[in-house]
Coordinates of N, CA and C in Angstrom, one line a residue:
C1 N -48.5 -28.7 -39.8 CA -49.9 -28.9 -39.6 C -50.3 -28.7 -38.1
F2 N -50.9 -28.4 -37.7 CA -52.0 -27.8 -36.4 C -52.7 -29.0 -35.6
F3 N -52.2 -30.1 -34.6 CA -53.3 -30.8 -34.5 C -53.9 -31.2 -32.5
H4 N -54.9 -30.9 -33.0 CA -54.6 -31.4 -31.5 C -56.1 -32.0 -31.1
S5 N -56.2 -32.5 -29.7 CA -57.2 -33.8 -29.8 C -57.3 -33.6 -27.9
F6 N -59.0 -34.3 -26.9 CA -58.7 -34.2 -26.2 C -59.6 -34.7 -25.3
A7 N -59.3 -35.3 -24.2 CA -59.0 -36.3 -23.4 C -60.7 -36.5 -22.9
A8 N -60.5 -37.4 -22.9 CA -61.9 -38.0 -22.3 C -61.6 -38.6 -21.4
A9 N -62.8 -38.4 -20.5 CA -62.8 -39.7 -19.4 C -63.6 -40.7 -19.9
G10 N -63.0 -42.1 -19.4 CA -63.5 -43.2 -19.9 C -64.8 -44.1 -18.9
F11 N -66.4 -43.8 -19.8 CA -67.9 -44.4 -19.1 C -67.9 -45.7 -19.8
I12 N -69.0 -46.2 -18.7 CA -69.9 -47.4 -19.4 C -70.8 -47.2 -19.3
V13 N -72.0 -47.2 -21.4 CA -73.1 -46.9 -21.2 C -73.5 -48.6 -21.7
R14 N -74.6 -49.2 -21.2 CA -75.2 -49.9 -22.0 C -76.4 -50.0 -22.4
C15 N -77.0 -49.7 -23.8 CA -78.4 -49.1 -23.8 C -79.3 -50.7 -23.7
A16 N -81.1 -49.7 -23.6 CA -81.6 -50.4 -23.7 C -81.7 -52.1 -24.4
M17 N -81.2 -51.5 -26.2 CA -80.9 -52.7 -26.6 C -79.4 -53.4 -27.1
G18 N -79.1 -53.1 -25.9 CA -77.5 -53.9 -25.9 C -76.9 -53.1 -27.1
R19 N -76.6 -51.4 -26.3 CA -75.4 -51.1 -27.4 C -74.7 -50.1 -26.7
E20 N -73.4 -50.5 -27.3 CA -72.3 -50.0 -26.8 C -71.4 -49.2 -27.3
F21 N -70.7 -48.3 -26.9 CA -70.0 -46.9 -27.8 C -68.2 -47.2 -27.5
R22 N -67.4 -47.5 -27.7 CA -66.4 -47.6 -27.6 C -65.6 -46.5 -27.7
L23 N -64.6 -46.0 -27.4 CA -63.3 -45.1 -27.8 C -62.5 -46.8 -28.5
M24 N -61.7 -46.7 -29.5 CA -60.8 -47.6 -29.4 C -59.1 -47.7 -28.6
N25 N -59.7 -46.7 -27.5 CA -58.6 -47.7 -26.4 C -59.5 -47.9 -25.8
G26 N -60.4 -48.6 -25.3 CA -61.3 -49.4 -24.9 C -62.4 -48.4 -23.8
D27 N -61.7 -47.4 -23.3 CA -63.2 -46.5 -23.0 C -64.4 -46.5 -23.4
S28 N -65.9 -46.6 -23.1 CA -66.8 -46.2 -23.3 C -67.2 -44.9 -23.2
V29 N -68.7 -44.1 -23.9 CA -68.6 -43.4 -23.9 C -70.2 -43.7 -23.7
P30 N -71.5 -42.6 -23.5 CA -72.3 -41.8 -22.3 C -72.1 -41.1 -23.1
G31 N -73.8 -40.6 -22.9 CA -74.3 -39.5 -23.8 C -76.4 -39.6 -23.8
E32 N -76.7 -38.9 -23.5 CA -78.1 -39.0 -23.2 C -78.9 -39.0 -24.4
G33 N -79.3 -40.1 -25.2 CA -80.5 -40.4 -26.3 C -79.2 -41.2 -27.0
L34 N -78.0 -42.0 -26.9 CA -77.3 -42.4 -27.5 C -78.3 -43.9 -27.2
E35 N -79.5 -44.3 -26.8 CA -80.5 -45.3 -25.5 C -81.2 -45.4 -26.8
D36 N -81.5 -44.3 -27.9 CA -83.0 -44.0 -28.5 C -82.7 -45.5 -29.6
P37 N -83.7 -46.0 -29.9 CA -83.6 -47.3 -30.7 C -84.9 -46.3 -32.4
A38 N -84.4 -45.4 -31.9 CA -84.8 -44.4 -33.2 C -83.6 -43.6 -34.6
L39 N -82.3 -43.4 -33.0 CA -81.3 -43.3 -33.3 C -80.4 -42.9 -34.9
T40 N -80.2 -41.8 -35.2 CA -79.4 -41.7 -37.2 C -77.8 -42.1 -35.7
V41 N -77.1 -42.6 -37.4 CA -75.8 -42.5 -37.3 C -75.4 -40.5 -37.3
P42 N -76.2 -40.1 -37.7 CA -75.5 -38.4 -37.3 C -76.0 -38.1 -36.7
A43 N -77.0 -38.4 -35.7 CA -77.8 -37.7 -34.0 C -76.6 -38.5 -33.5
A44 N -76.2 -40.0 -33.8 CA -75.0 -40.0 -32.4 C -74.0 -39.2 -33.0
R45 N -73.5 -39.9 -33.8 CA -72.1 -39.0 -34.1 C -71.7 -37.5 -33.2
Q46 N -73.2 -36.4 -33.4 CA -73.1 -35.1 -32.3 C -72.8 -35.3 -32.0
I47 N -74.0 -36.6 -30.9 CA -74.1 -37.1 -28.9 C -72.5 -36.6 -28.6
I48 N -72.2 -38.1 -29.2 CA -70.8 -38.2 -29.0 C -69.3 -37.6 -28.9
A49 N -70.2 -36.1 -30.2 CA -68.9 -35.2 -31.1 C -68.9 -33.7 -29.1
E50 N -70.2 -33.8 -29.0 CA -70.7 -32.9 -27.9 C -70.4 -33.5 -26.3
Q51 N -70.0 -35.4 -26.2 CA -69.3 -35.7 -24.8 C -68.5 -35.5 -24.7
L52 N -67.9 -35.6 -25.9 CA -66.2 -35.5 -25.8 C -65.1 -34.3 -26.3
K53 N -66.5 -33.7 -26.3 CA -66.1 -32.1 -26.7 C -65.1 -32.1 -28.0
L54 N -65.1 -32.5 -29.3 CA -65.2 -32.4 -30.5 C -66.8 -31.8 -31.5
Q55 N -66.1 -32.1 -32.0 CA -66.4 -31.5 -33.6 C -66.8 -32.8 -34.4
A56 N -69.2 -32.8 -34.1 CA -68.9 -33.8 -34.8 C -67.8 -34.6 -35.7
R57 N -67.5 -33.9 -37.1 CA -66.8 -34.3 -38.2 C -65.6 -34.9 -37.8
Q58 N -65.1 -35.1 -36.1 CA -63.5 -35.6 -35.6 C -64.3 -37.4 -35.5
V59 N -66.3 -37.6 -35.5 CA -65.9 -39.0 -35.1 C -66.1 -40.0 -36.3
V60 N -65.9 -40.6 -36.1 CA -65.9 -42.0 -37.4 C -66.3 -42.6 -36.7
L61 N -67.7 -43.7 -36.8 CA -67.7 -44.8 -36.2 C -68.6 -46.4 -37.3
F62 N -68.0 -47.2 -36.6 CA -67.5 -48.8 -37.2 C -68.4 -50.1 -36.5
E63 N -68.5 -50.4 -37.0 CA -69.2 -52.0 -36.3 C -68.4 -52.8 -37.3
T64 N -69.4 -53.1 -38.3 CA -68.5 -54.7 -38.9 C -67.5 -53.9 -39.5
G65 N -67.9 -52.4 -40.5 CA -67.2 -51.9 -41.1 C -67.4 -49.8 -41.5
L66 N -66.8 -49.3 -41.6 CA -67.1 -47.9 -41.5 C -68.7 -47.5 -41.5
L67 N -69.7 -46.9 -40.3 CA -70.7 -46.3 -40.4 C -71.2 -45.5 -41.7
S68 N -72.1 -45.2 -42.7 CA -72.1 -43.8 -43.4 C -73.4 -43.2 -42.4
D69 N -73.6 -41.9 -42.8 CA -75.1 -40.9 -43.2 C -76.1 -41.9 -43.0
T70 N -75.8 -42.6 -44.2 CA -77.3 -43.3 -44.3 C -77.7 -44.3 -44.3
D71 N -76.3 -45.1 -43.4 CA -76.7 -46.4 -42.5 C -77.7 -46.5 -41.0
A72 N -77.9 -47.8 -41.7 CA -79.1 -47.8 -39.9 C -77.8 -48.2 -38.8
L73 N -78.3 -47.8 -37.3 CA -77.3 -47.5 -36.5 C -78.3 -48.7 -35.8
P74 N -76.7 -50.6 -35.1 CA -76.5 -51.2 -35.7 C -77.0 -51.2 -33.8
D75 N -77.7 -51.9 -33.2 CA -77.1 -53.0 -32.1 C -75.6 -53.5 -31.7
G76 N -75.6 -53.2 -30.2 CA -74.4 -54.6 -29.8 C -73.5 -53.3 -30.1
L77 N -71.9 -53.7 -30.1 CA -70.5 -52.9 -30.1 C -70.0 -52.0 -31.3
I78 N -70.1 -51.3 -30.7 CA -70.0 -50.3 -31.5 C -68.7 -49.3 -31.5
Q79 N -67.5 -49.5 -32.5 CA -66.5 -48.7 -32.2 C -66.9 -47.0 -32.7
I80 N -65.6 -46.5 -31.9 CA -65.8 -45.1 -32.4 C -64.1 -44.4 -32.5
Y81 N -64.0 -43.8 -33.6 CA -62.3 -43.5 -34.2 C -62.2 -41.5 -34.7
I82 N -61.4 -40.8 -33.4 CA -61.5 -39.6 -33.4 C -60.3 -39.7 -34.3
Q83 N -60.8 -38.6 -35.6 CA -59.7 -37.5 -36.3 C -59.1 -36.7 -35.5
E84 N -58.7 -36.5 -36.8 CA -57.8 -35.4 -35.5 C -57.8 -33.9 -36.7
I85 N -58.0 -32.9 -37.2 CA -58.4 -31.6 -37.4 C -57.0 -31.7 -37.7
K86 N -56.9 -30.7 -39.1 CA -55.6 -30.0 -39.2 C -55.8 -28.6 -39.5
V87 N -55.4 -27.5 -39.0 CA -55.3 -26.4 -39.0 C -55.1 -25.7 -38.9
S88 N -54.2 -24.7 -39.6 CA -52.9 -23.6 -38.7 C -52.7 -23.4 -37.7
M89 N -51.7 -22.7 -36.8 CA -51.7 -22.4 -35.9 C -52.2 -22.0 -35.8
E90 N -52.4 -20.1 -36.7 CA -53.5 -19.0 -36.7 C -54.5 -19.6 -36.7
E91 N -54.9 -20.3 -37.0 CA -56.6 -20.4 -37.6 C -57.3 -20.7 -36.5
F92 N -56.3 -22.1 -35.1 CA -56.8 -22.6 -34.5 C -56.9 -21.8 -33.3
L93 N -55.8 -20.7 -33.0 CA -56.2 -19.2 -32.6 C -56.8 -18.1 -32.0
A94 N -57.1 -18.5 -33.4 CA -58.4 -17.6 -33.5 C -59.9 -18.5 -33.2
K95 N -60.3 -19.2 -33.9 CA -60.7 -19.6 -33.7 C -61.2 -20.5 -31.5
A96 N -60.4 -20.3 -30.9 CA -60.2 -20.3 -30.0 C -60.5 -19.7 -29.3
R97 N -60.0 -18.0 -29.8 CA -59.7 -16.7 -28.6 C -61.6 -16.6 -28.5
K98 N -62.4 -17.1 -30.0 CA -63.3 -17.3 -29.8 C -64.6 -16.9 -29.1
K99 N -64.3 -18.9 -28.6 CA -64.9 -19.5 -27.4 C -63.4 -19.5 -25.9
P100 N -63.8 -19.2 -25.3 CA -63.1 -18.9 -24.6 C -63.4 -20.2 -24.1
A101 N -64.8 -19.8 -23.0 CA -65.4 -21.5 -22.6 C -64.3 -23.3 -23.3
D102 N -64.2 -23.1 -24.4 CA -63.4 -24.3 -24.9 C -61.9 -24.3 -24.8
C103 N -61.2 -23.3 -24.3 CA -59.7 -23.2 -24.6 C -59.8 -23.7 -22.8
S104 N -60.5 -23.0 -21.9 CA -60.4 -23.6 -20.8 C -60.1 -25.6 -20.2
E105 N -61.6 -25.8 -21.2 CA -61.5 -27.3 -21.1 C -60.3 -28.6 -22.4
L106 N -59.4 -27.7 -22.7 CA -57.9 -28.1 -23.2 C -57.5 -28.7 -22.1
L107 N -56.6 -30.0 -22.6 CA -56.1 -31.1 -22.2 C -55.0 -31.0 -22.7
R108 N -55.1 -31.6 -24.2 CA -54.1 -31.9 -24.0 C -53.5 -31.4 -26.0
L109 N -52.0 -30.9 -26.5 CA -52.2 -29.8 -26.8 C -51.1 -30.2 -28.0
N110 N -51.3 -30.7 -29.3 CA -49.7 -31.0 -29.7 C -49.8 -29.9 -31.4
V111 N -48.3 -29.7 -31.3 CA -48.0 -28.7 -32.2 C -47.6 -29.2 -33.2
M112 N -47.1 -29.8 -34.6 CA -46.6 -29.9 -35.1 C -46.7 -29.1 -37.0
A113 N -46.4 -28.0 -37.1 CA -46.4 -26.8 -37.6 C -45.0 -26.2 -38.6
N114 N -43.7 -26.7 -38.5 CA -42.8 -25.3 -38.5 C -42.4 -24.3 -37.5
L115 N -43.0 -24.6 -36.7 CA -43.5 -22.5 -36.3 C -41.3 -22.7 -35.4
S116 N -41.3 -21.2 -35.5 CA -40.8 -20.2 -36.1 C -39.7 -19.4 -34.5
A117 N -41.6 -19.5 -34.1 CA -42.1 -18.6 -32.3 C -43.4 -19.6 -31.7
L118 N -43.3 -18.9 -30.9 CA -45.1 -19.7 -30.4 C -45.9 -17.7 -29.6
P119 N -47.1 -18.0 -29.5 CA -47.5 -16.4 -29.7 C -46.7 -16.3 -28.4
T120 N -47.7 -14.6 -27.4 CA -47.0 -14.7 -26.3 C -47.9 -14.9 -25.4
D121 N -48.5 -14.7 -25.9 CA -50.2 -15.2 -24.9 C -50.4 -16.7 -25.1
V122 N -49.6 -17.7 -25.4 CA -49.9 -18.9 -25.7 C -50.4 -19.6 -24.9
G123 N -50.0 -19.3 -23.2 CA -50.0 -19.7 -22.5 C -51.5 -19.4 -21.1
E124 N -52.2 -17.9 -21.7 CA -52.6 -17.9 -21.3 C -53.9 -18.2 -21.5
W125 N -54.2 -18.9 -22.8 CA -55.8 -19.4 -22.7 C -55.3 -21.0 -22.6
F126 N -55.0 -22.2 -21.8 CA -55.8 -22.8 -21.6 C -54.9 -23.6 -20.3
P127 N -56.0 -22.7 -19.6 CA -55.6 -23.1 -17.9 C -55.6 -24.9 -17.3
A128 N -56.2 -25.8 -17.6 CA -56.7 -26.9 -17.5 C -55.2 -27.9 -18.8
L129 N -54.4 -27.5 -20.0 CA -53.6 -28.0 -20.6 C -52.8 -29.1 -19.3
T130 N -52.8 -30.1 -19.6 CA -52.1 -30.6 -19.3 C -50.7 -31.7 -20.2
H131 N -51.3 -31.4 -20.7 CA -50.0 -32.5 -21.7 C -49.7 -32.2 -23.5
L132 N -48.6 -30.8 -23.8 CA -48.2 -30.5 -24.7 C -47.2 -30.5 -25.2
F133 N -47.6 -31.2 -26.0 CA -46.3 -31.2 -27.5 C -46.3 -30.4 -28.5
L134 N -44.8 -30.1 -28.7 CA -43.7 -29.1 -29.8 C -42.9 -29.5 -29.9
T135 N -43.3 -31.1 -30.8 CA -41.5 -31.6 -31.6 C -41.3 -31.5 -32.6
N136 N -40.8 -30.8 -33.2 CA -40.1 -30.7 -34.4 C -40.2 -29.0 -35.1
N137 N -40.8 -28.7 -33.6 CA -39.9 -27.3 -35.0 C -39.3 -26.9 -35.1
H138 N -38.9 -25.3 -34.8 CA -38.3 -24.5 -35.3 C -38.3 -23.0 -33.5
I139 N -38.4 -23.3 -32.9 CA -38.9 -22.8 -31.8 C -37.5 -22.5 -31.2
S140 N -37.0 -21.2 -31.1 CA -35.7 -20.3 -30.4 C -36.3 -20.1 -29.1
H141 N -37.7 -19.7 -29.0 CA -37.9 -18.7 -27.9 C -39.3 -18.9 -27.7
C142 N -39.7 -19.8 -26.1 CA -40.7 -19.7 -24.9 C -41.3 -18.8 -23.9
P143 N -42.8 -18.1 -24.3 CA -42.7 -17.2 -23.4 C -43.3 -17.4 -23.0
E144 N -42.8 -16.1 -21.5 CA -42.8 -16.2 -20.6 C -45.1 -16.6 -19.9
S145 N -45.8 -16.3 -20.8 CA -46.8 -16.5 -20.4 C -46.6 -18.2 -20.3
I146 N -45.7 -19.3 -20.3 CA -45.8 -20.6 -20.3 C -45.5 -21.1 -19.4
G147 N -45.5 -20.4 -18.3 CA -45.6 -20.7 -16.8 C -47.2 -20.7 -15.8
S148 N -48.0 -20.2 -16.8 CA -49.6 -20.1 -16.8 C -50.2 -21.6 -17.3
L149 N -49.8 -22.5 -17.2 CA -50.6 -23.8 -17.9 C -50.5 -24.6 -16.3
Q150 N -50.8 -24.1 -15.8 CA -49.9 -24.8 -13.7 C -50.7 -26.4 -13.6
K151 N -51.2 -26.2 -14.6 CA -51.0 -28.1 -14.3 C -51.3 -28.7 -15.2
L152 N -49.6 -28.4 -16.7 CA -49.3 -29.3 -17.0 C -48.4 -30.3 -16.4
T153 N -48.4 -31.5 -16.8 CA -47.9 -33.3 -16.2 C -46.5 -33.4 -17.7
E154 N -47.0 -32.7 -18.3 CA -46.0 -33.7 -20.1 C -46.0 -32.5 -20.8
F155 N -44.6 -32.0 -20.6 CA -44.1 -31.0 -21.8 C -43.3 -31.7 -22.6
D156 N -43.2 -31.8 -23.9 CA -42.5 -32.3 -24.6 C -41.8 -31.5 -25.7
F157 N -41.0 -31.0 -25.8 CA -39.9 -29.7 -26.8 C -39.3 -30.0 -27.6
D158 N -39.0 -32.0 -27.8 CA -37.6 -32.2 -28.6 C -37.8 -31.9 -30.2
G159 N -36.6 -31.1 -30.5 CA -36.1 -31.1 -31.4 C -36.5 -29.7 -31.4
N160 N -36.0 -28.9 -31.2 CA -37.0 -27.0 -32.2 C -35.2 -26.8 -31.6
Q161 N -35.2 -24.9 -31.6 CA -33.9 -24.1 -31.0 C -33.7 -23.7 -30.1
L162 N -34.0 -24.2 -28.9 CA -34.3 -23.5 -27.9 C -32.3 -23.3 -27.3
A163 N -32.5 -22.3 -26.7 CA -31.0 -22.5 -25.9 C -30.8 -22.1 -23.8
D164 N -32.5 -22.1 -23.6 CA -32.3 -21.2 -22.5 C -34.0 -21.6 -22.2
L165 N -34.9 -21.2 -21.0 CA -36.1 -20.8 -20.8 C -36.0 -20.2 -19.8
P166 N -37.9 -19.4 -20.3 CA -37.8 -18.9 -19.1 C -38.0 -18.6 -17.6
E167 N -37.9 -17.8 -17.1 CA -38.7 -17.7 -15.8 C -39.1 -18.3 -14.9
S168 N -40.5 -17.7 -15.6 CA -41.8 -18.2 -15.3 C -42.0 -20.1 -15.2
F169 N -40.5 -21.0 -16.2 CA -40.8 -22.4 -16.3 C -41.0 -22.5 -14.8
Q170 N -40.7 -22.5 -14.1 CA -40.2 -22.9 -12.4 C -41.5 -23.0 -12.0
Q171 N -42.5 -22.1 -12.3 CA -44.3 -22.2 -12.1 C -44.0 -23.8 -12.8
L172 N -44.3 -23.5 -13.1 CA -45.1 -26.0 -14.2 C -44.0 -26.8 -13.0
T173 N -44.9 -26.9 -11.9 CA -44.4 -27.4 -10.3 C -45.7 -28.1 -10.8
A174 N -46.2 -28.4 -11.5 CA -47.2 -29.9 -11.9 C -46.3 -31.0 -12.9
L175 N -45.6 -30.6 -13.7 CA -44.6 -31.2 -14.9 C -43.9 -32.4 -14.1
Q176 N -43.6 -34.1 -14.9 CA -43.6 -35.0 -14.2 C -42.5 -35.0 -15.5
Q177 N -43.3 -35.1 -16.5 CA -42.5 -35.2 -17.5 C -41.5 -33.8 -18.5
L178 N -40.3 -33.7 -18.5 CA -40.3 -32.8 -19.4 C -38.9 -33.6 -21.2
K179 N -39.3 -32.7 -22.2 CA -38.0 -33.9 -22.7 C -37.9 -32.9 -23.4
L180 N -36.8 -31.7 -23.7 CA -35.9 -31.0 -24.3 C -34.9 -31.2 -24.9
D181 N -35.3 -33.0 -26.0 CA -34.8 -33.4 -26.6 C -33.2 -32.7 -28.0
R182 N -31.9 -33.3 -28.7 CA -32.5 -31.7 -30.2 C -32.3 -30.3 -30.0
N183 N -31.7 -29.4 -28.7 CA -32.3 -28.4 -29.0 C -30.5 -27.3 -28.9
Q184 N -31.1 -26.7 -28.1 CA -28.7 -25.5 -28.2 C -28.3 -25.5 -26.9
F185 N -29.3 -26.2 -25.8 CA -28.9 -26.0 -24.5 C -27.3 -26.1 -24.3
Q186 N -26.5 -25.3 -23.5 CA -25.3 -25.5 -22.7 C -25.6 -25.7 -21.5
E187 N -26.8 -25.5 -21.7 CA -26.5 -26.4 -19.9 C -28.0 -26.1 -19.4
I188 N -28.0 -27.0 -18.4 CA -30.1 -27.5 -18.4 C -30.3 -25.6 -16.8
P189 N -31.5 -25.4 -17.5 CA -32.2 -23.5 -16.7 C -32.0 -24.1 -15.6
E190 N -32.2 -23.3 -14.8 CA -32.0 -23.4 -13.3 C -34.2 -23.6 -13.4
G191 N -34.8 -22.9 -15.0 CA -36.0 -23.5 -13.3 C -36.8 -24.5 -13.9
I192 N -36.1 -25.6 -14.7 CA -35.6 -27.0 -14.5 C -35.7 -27.5 -12.9
L193 N -34.4 -26.9 -12.2 CA -33.8 -26.9 -11.0 C -35.3 -26.6 -9.8
C194 N -36.3 -26.1 -9.9 CA -37.7 -26.2 -8.8 C -38.3 -26.8 -9.1
L195 N -38.1 -27.8 -10.1 CA -39.7 -28.7 -10.6 C -39.3 -29.9 -9.7
E196 N -40.2 -29.7 -8.3 CA -40.4 -31.1 -7.6 C -40.6 -31.7 -7.5
N197 N -42.1 -32.0 -8.7 CA -42.1 -33.4 -9.4 C -41.9 -34.0 -11.0
L198 N -40.9 -33.6 -11.0 CA -40.1 -33.7 -12.2 C -39.3 -35.2 -12.3
K199 N -39.7 -36.5 -12.2 CA -40.1 -38.0 -12.8 C -38.7 -38.1 -13.8
E200 N -39.1 -37.1 -14.4 CA -37.8 -37.6 -16.3 C -37.7 -36.9 -16.9
L201 N -36.7 -36.2 -17.2 CA -35.7 -35.0 -18.0 C -35.3 -36.3 -18.8
S202 N -34.7 -35.1 -20.6 CA -34.4 -36.3 -21.2 C -33.8 -34.1 -21.8
M203 N -32.7 -34.4 -22.0 CA -32.0 -33.4 -22.9 C -30.6 -34.0 -23.7
C204 N -31.7 -34.9 -23.8 CA -30.0 -35.4 -25.0 C -29.7 -34.5 -26.4
S205 N -29.0 -34.7 -26.9 CA -28.0 -33.9 -28.5 C -28.4 -32.8 -28.7
N206 N -28.0 -31.9 -26.9 CA -27.3 -31.0 -26.8 C -26.4 -30.6 -27.1
Q207 N -26.2 -29.2 -26.5 CA -24.5 -28.8 -26.4 C -23.9 -28.4 -25.1
L208 N -24.4 -29.6 -24.3 CA -23.9 -29.1 -22.5 C -23.2 -29.8 -21.9
S209 N -21.9 -28.7 -21.1 CA -21.0 -29.2 -20.7 C -20.4 -28.9 -19.1
K210 N -21.7 -28.8 -18.4 CA -21.4 -29.3 -17.8 C -23.3 -29.7 -17.2
L211 N -23.2 -29.9 -16.0 CA -24.2 -30.4 -15.2 C -24.5 -29.6 -13.8
P212 N -25.5 -29.4 -13.4 CA -25.8 -29.1 -12.4 C -26.0 -29.9 -11.1
G213 N -25.6 -29.6 -9.6 CA -26.6 -30.7 -8.7 C -28.0 -31.1 -9.1
L214 N -28.1 -32.0 -9.4 CA -29.5 -32.0 -9.2 C -30.3 -32.9 -7.7
G215 N -29.8 -32.9 -6.9 CA -29.9 -33.2 -5.3 C -31.6 -33.2 -5.1
Q216 N -31.9 -31.7 -6.0 CA -33.4 -31.1 -5.4 C -34.1 -31.6 -6.4
L217 N -33.7 -32.0 -7.0 CA -35.4 -32.5 -8.0 C -35.0 -34.8 -7.4
T218 N -36.0 -34.3 -6.4 CA -35.9 -35.6 -5.1 C -37.1 -36.3 -6.4
A219 N -38.1 -36.1 -7.7 CA -38.0 -37.4 -7.9 C -38.4 -37.7 -9.3
L220 N -37.2 -37.3 -10.0 CA -36.8 -37.8 -11.0 C -35.9 -38.6 -10.4

């Protein structure tokens, strides 16, 4: 399955009637119209979805219990739970390519689909991506386009079949956390040694036979 999610900034909205919509992590969500006394549950879900750049069906509202579409929207604190949508990699990319504006705003991408390969252009569609999780797939090759993800700060490739990284990997200069556990590496790829902002590197359970000097990784 393929999971994706979007990071949202936290803002506080206290409506005229004392209503506040809050994510499970404690962040509150703004939105024009949320203060409307006549607001319905479906309308609130739609407004919140637009603010978080999600689909309305992903937004679930709770007060003392689950709020259904026919319930009256109460005052006070309303909790927001975000459901992940499960789709195939092919289906997601097909939809994403139809809406490049949405792709350009995606911040977090989590793929768990038993993939054997990534699309060659996957790095070109998500220029704002900061977190990429490709854990427990069967990926043996990372495309050159991955170097386009120059805002990436966390990359988790744990549990795949990689033995090397593309030359373009050295362009990921914002990268701070890199997890390559349980792959097929016999040495640390040279591209990693160029990542001056890297603070965490994990390569457990590989086949490393030698280690290069890591002195240039001053943030590690």
